[in-house]
Amino acid sequence: MAQDDFYYLSVEKVAECLRTEVNAGLDEEEVNRRFLENGPNELKAAEAASPWVLFFAQFKNILIQILLAATLLSAFMGHAMESLAIAVIVLFAVGLSFIQEYRAERAIDALRRMAAPTANTLRNGKEKKVPARELVPGDIVLLRAGDKVPADARVVQSFNLQVEEAALTGESLAVEKKIEALGSGVFGIGDRNNMVYSGTVVSYGRGHAVVTATGMNTEFGKITGMLQSVETVKTPLQKNLDHVGKKLAQAAGIIVVIIAGLGVLRGQPILEMVIFGIALAVAVVPEALPAVVTISLALGVQRMVKRNALIRRLPTVETLGCTSVICSDKTGTLTKDEMTIRKILISGQCYNVEGAGYEPIGDFLVNGVVIKPSLDLNALLQAAVLSSDAHLARTKEGRWEMTGDPTEGAMVVAAAKAGLDKAMLDRENVRMSEIPFTSESKRMITLCLKDGRQQVAYSKGAAEVIIAHCSSYLMDGRIERLDEQRRRDLLISVQGMAKEALRVLAVAYKPDTDIKAAGEDMIFMGLVGMIDPPRSEAKEAVRICEDAGIKPVMITGDHPLTAQAIARELGILKNGRVVTGVELDQISDADLARDVEGIDVYARVSPAHKLRVVAAFQSRGHVVAMTGDGVNDAPALKKADVGIAMGITGTDVTKEVASVMLTDDNFASIVAAVEEGRHIFGNIKKYLMYLISSNIGEIGLMAGAVLLGMPIPLTAVQILYVNLATDGLPALALAVDPPESNLMMSKPRDQRSGIFSRPVIILMMTGGLWSTIINLGIFSWGLKSGMSLKEAMTMTFMSLVLIQFLKAYSYRSDRESVMLKPFANRWLNWAILVELPLLVLIVHVPFLHKPFGTMSLPLLDWLIVIGLSFTVVPVLEIVKWFIRRSEK
């Protein structure tokens, strides 16, 4: 018998299949035999890779390999400081990547820590506490309120046993457990009310259960297995950088060989051309790229922490920027995970109750108009509170917390909104006796002594049960007979509220009675409808996501009606479909991939379902973010391109698996994370556009001079200075450029498009070619006008530097004019202010002339260089104008 099938069997048949005694358990000899057969009841981690293996794996990155080669070439040339700087950058990038990957491998360890360490069992007819790892199938475990369930088990005794399964199923309410076998049909985990599962928590009552599965065979263990089988894919940025690195390596090799070869053929010394080729090769490779990317991401992370989003893996910041789908769990993510009364029906009047969660603030409305609670409404709320055991209290931090059953908590909060204090009501109405809620009675009755004189019974429970035990009802302060027509009307009202996904309870009372007679001939007071409400800020966050071209999808273990109501209220469900886990099982992977974009809500789903949904979206080319807080979310969080965990309610395993953690559990913080992701990628794009355009200008200048038979226009030191110093500070400044105004009003960038879009390529090539034309022109004119080679080289060097300074401002946007807030980037302003004096010093300080191959220039040369350099600005502005026009 498979452990998945035990919920179909009776208690007697389960005991027979597992060869155990329900009232005595197993003996020690049988326990030892089964332990050897099944192994320990613990989750096994996948074989961890050695830290050294993880470290050296980072060197497989092509860009890292190019940078190592550049380090050796620089050392060969005798540029020790440059070689050291490149080596430090390489080690920094490798170390950071290694730390991130090593932390990711700790996810399984976090999942193991969540398992219950001890268990109360029944062995040889005696209660015994044992390590949870020693449990075996057939063991009888004793469950009490507050216990963590140590293994998957079939319930054999239940005394008001309720289990909180939110971490496994996403269901916000505790599930009442029964012992009866389930009928025929397909039942999801959340519907198997005679089973308990490892890692869930007993919230109320007590019971006994026979263990059906241990270790990796439990539902917890299956999740662990899925975590081990999911591969962590590269982010789009990592893919783009690998692509850029390969292209730059190919370009460097071809161009260097051609230029050096032509130089040798023209009679240049071989060693001189080798050194020159090495310098040019170093210039082609953007050795600061990993540092700029890291700085961009790190600064973005600092900004995101202030906006309640903590990034655990730096490249994920960029991935957020191209996120096109957010798959979100409902409970605790889109909702507050705090039951709240929405509607109260009393005396033929329907009251809407404002406010959400446990904060006792909210008005009562009738037909949209705020009203003062009537006497009947106050009486109903008082009765609900007096038949409840929950307590509302404010923490030192100012947050409202509820102790007790969430349903009763909703009653207490609603009463507090009407100005009724539970502690005061309890003092004025001393509880004398009670009949607790049971799965059979479906109601709770308390008997209180009101004002020390009158005995009054109060009851709340399932609406149909309360109505059946009432003979009269409260109507505007009067007691009227409850006839059959009125009963039918009330039951119709119950059905109507249930269709709104409200959990409906009824409240009644009976004066002048004792506990024995309290349950009959009661006076019906009214109906109360409650729900786990959406977060107030989640609706706005969903709207912003849609403006940004991001599709929000709800994936939950909760009931379809509840999920549908919440999704409609938030704006997630509009024209799409609602699909349940059972229905999802009937859909093939191919059909799901075809239809996935038309499904807005998934209800009653399991962890495997969530993986399928994420994979289906990814197969359609989407970049998927998955939010969640429970263990059930962990596999999908790891499979998703961006895993987002809840910092307050999230479990250890989701926090370890996730690449982003929301410190306030606020769905709206995802919007901030997406915005930062887009901002950072935009800045990296600006950096690359500027840097590669500069390199094109440098290579074009060198290649053009060689092909035209002119002397080499720059020395190796000048090339390295332009590459490492002049390109460095402005490029770093572009990495912290302020965001563009329309950042969150455009669709997500296509993951496959990469950094080099059509506008970027056009601007990059235009800037590089115009730089080549101007610099070659200045060098050629200088030589033909009778200048010395050193003077012509100095003018060309200055022109190259100034053009790149000006391009840094133009490349702050690939579409918008540079004239719109041209000096908004204060770091770029400072970078240019630092670099300009250095340029003047290199040209006019005598002891720098020899190493840099420069000479002092007259004012006319300066004016010529400055004037020609500024021509790059209008040229790029014209190109941007054509780009904007073509897009319109």
PDB file of C-alpha atoms in Angstrom, residues 41-43 106-118 132 147-151 166-168 197-201 220 223-224 227 629-634 649-657:
ATOM      1  CA  ASN A  41      13.490   9.818   9.633  1.00  0.00           C
ATOM      2  CA  GLU A  42      15.520  12.741   8.342  1.00  0.00           C
ATOM      3  CA  LEU A  43      15.984  14.646   5.138  1.00  0.00           C
ATOM      4  CA  ARG A 106      23.009  25.637   2.142  1.00  0.00           C
ATOM      5  CA  ALA A 107      19.305  25.489   1.183  1.00  0.00           C
ATOM      6  CA  ILE A 108      18.975  21.781   1.914  1.00  0.00           C
ATOM      7  CA  ASP A 109      20.575  22.235   5.342  1.00  0.00           C
ATOM      8  CA  ALA A 110      17.981  24.872   6.209  1.00  0.00           C
ATOM      9  CA  LEU A 111      15.210  22.483   5.168  1.00  0.00           C
ATOM     10  CA  ARG A 112      16.621  19.760   7.398  1.00  0.00           C
ATOM     11  CA  ARG A 113      16.631  22.105  10.397  1.00  0.00           C
ATOM     12  CA  MET A 114      12.874  22.583  10.029  1.00  0.00           C
ATOM     13  CA  ALA A 115      12.121  18.926  10.869  1.00  0.00           C
ATOM     14  CA  ALA A 116      10.845  18.181  14.382  1.00  0.00           C
ATOM     15  CA  PRO A 117      13.750  17.036  16.586  1.00  0.00           C
ATOM     16  CA  THR A 118      11.670  14.899  19.004  1.00  0.00           C
ATOM     17  CA  ALA A 132      12.201  12.174  15.592  1.00  0.00           C
ATOM     18  CA  ASP A 147       3.730  20.191  18.440  1.00  0.00           C
ATOM     19  CA  LYS A 148       5.482  20.077  15.092  1.00  0.00           C
ATOM     20  CA  VAL A 149       4.368  16.966  13.238  1.00  0.00           C
ATOM     21  CA  PRO A 150       7.433  14.693  13.002  1.00  0.00           C
ATOM     22  CA  ALA A 151       6.397  12.497  10.040  1.00  0.00           C
ATOM     23  CA  ALA A 166       0.199  26.972   5.665  1.00  0.00           C
ATOM     24  CA  ALA A 167       3.926  26.205   5.314  1.00  0.00           C
ATOM     25  CA  LEU A 168       3.077  23.159   3.175  1.00  0.00           C
ATOM     26  CA  TYR A 197       2.302  15.941   7.369  1.00  0.00           C
ATOM     27  CA  SER A 198       5.868  16.334   8.543  1.00  0.00           C
ATOM     28  CA  GLY A 199       6.877  19.895   9.382  1.00  0.00           C
ATOM     29  CA  THR A 200       3.328  21.220   9.914  1.00  0.00           C
ATOM     30  CA  VAL A 201       2.180  22.435  13.357  1.00  0.00           C
ATOM     31  CA  PHE A 220       8.649  17.389   3.045  1.00  0.00           C
ATOM     32  CA  ILE A 223      10.155  18.889  -1.721  1.00  0.00           C
ATOM     33  CA  THR A 224      13.789  18.342  -0.764  1.00  0.00           C
ATOM     34  CA  LEU A 227      15.145  21.199  -4.626  1.00  0.00           C
ATOM     35  CA  ASP A 629       6.935  32.144   2.360  1.00  0.00           C
ATOM     36  CA  GLY A 630       6.266  28.455   2.993  1.00  0.00           C
ATOM     37  CA  VAL A 631       8.229  25.299   2.386  1.00  0.00           C
ATOM     38  CA  ASN A 632       5.858  24.552  -0.485  1.00  0.00           C
ATOM     39  CA  ASP A 633       7.306  27.510  -2.393  1.00  0.00           C
ATOM     40  CA  ALA A 634      10.977  26.544  -2.116  1.00  0.00           C
ATOM     41  CA  THR A 649       6.745  34.960   7.826  1.00  0.00           C
ATOM     42  CA  GLY A 650       9.086  33.068   5.516  1.00  0.00           C
ATOM     43  CA  THR A 651      10.567  29.753   6.507  1.00  0.00           C
ATOM     44  CA  ASP A 652      14.313  29.161   6.689  1.00  0.00           C
ATOM     45  CA  VAL A 653      14.392  27.160   3.501  1.00  0.00           C
ATOM     46  CA  THR A 654      12.646  29.791   1.378  1.00  0.00           C
ATOM     47  CA  LYS A 655      15.012  32.468   2.658  1.00  0.00           C
ATOM     48  CA  GLU A 656      18.037  30.345   1.793  1.00  0.00           C
ATOM     49  CA  VAL A 657      16.762  29.340  -1.653  1.00  0.00           C
TER      50      VAL A 657
END
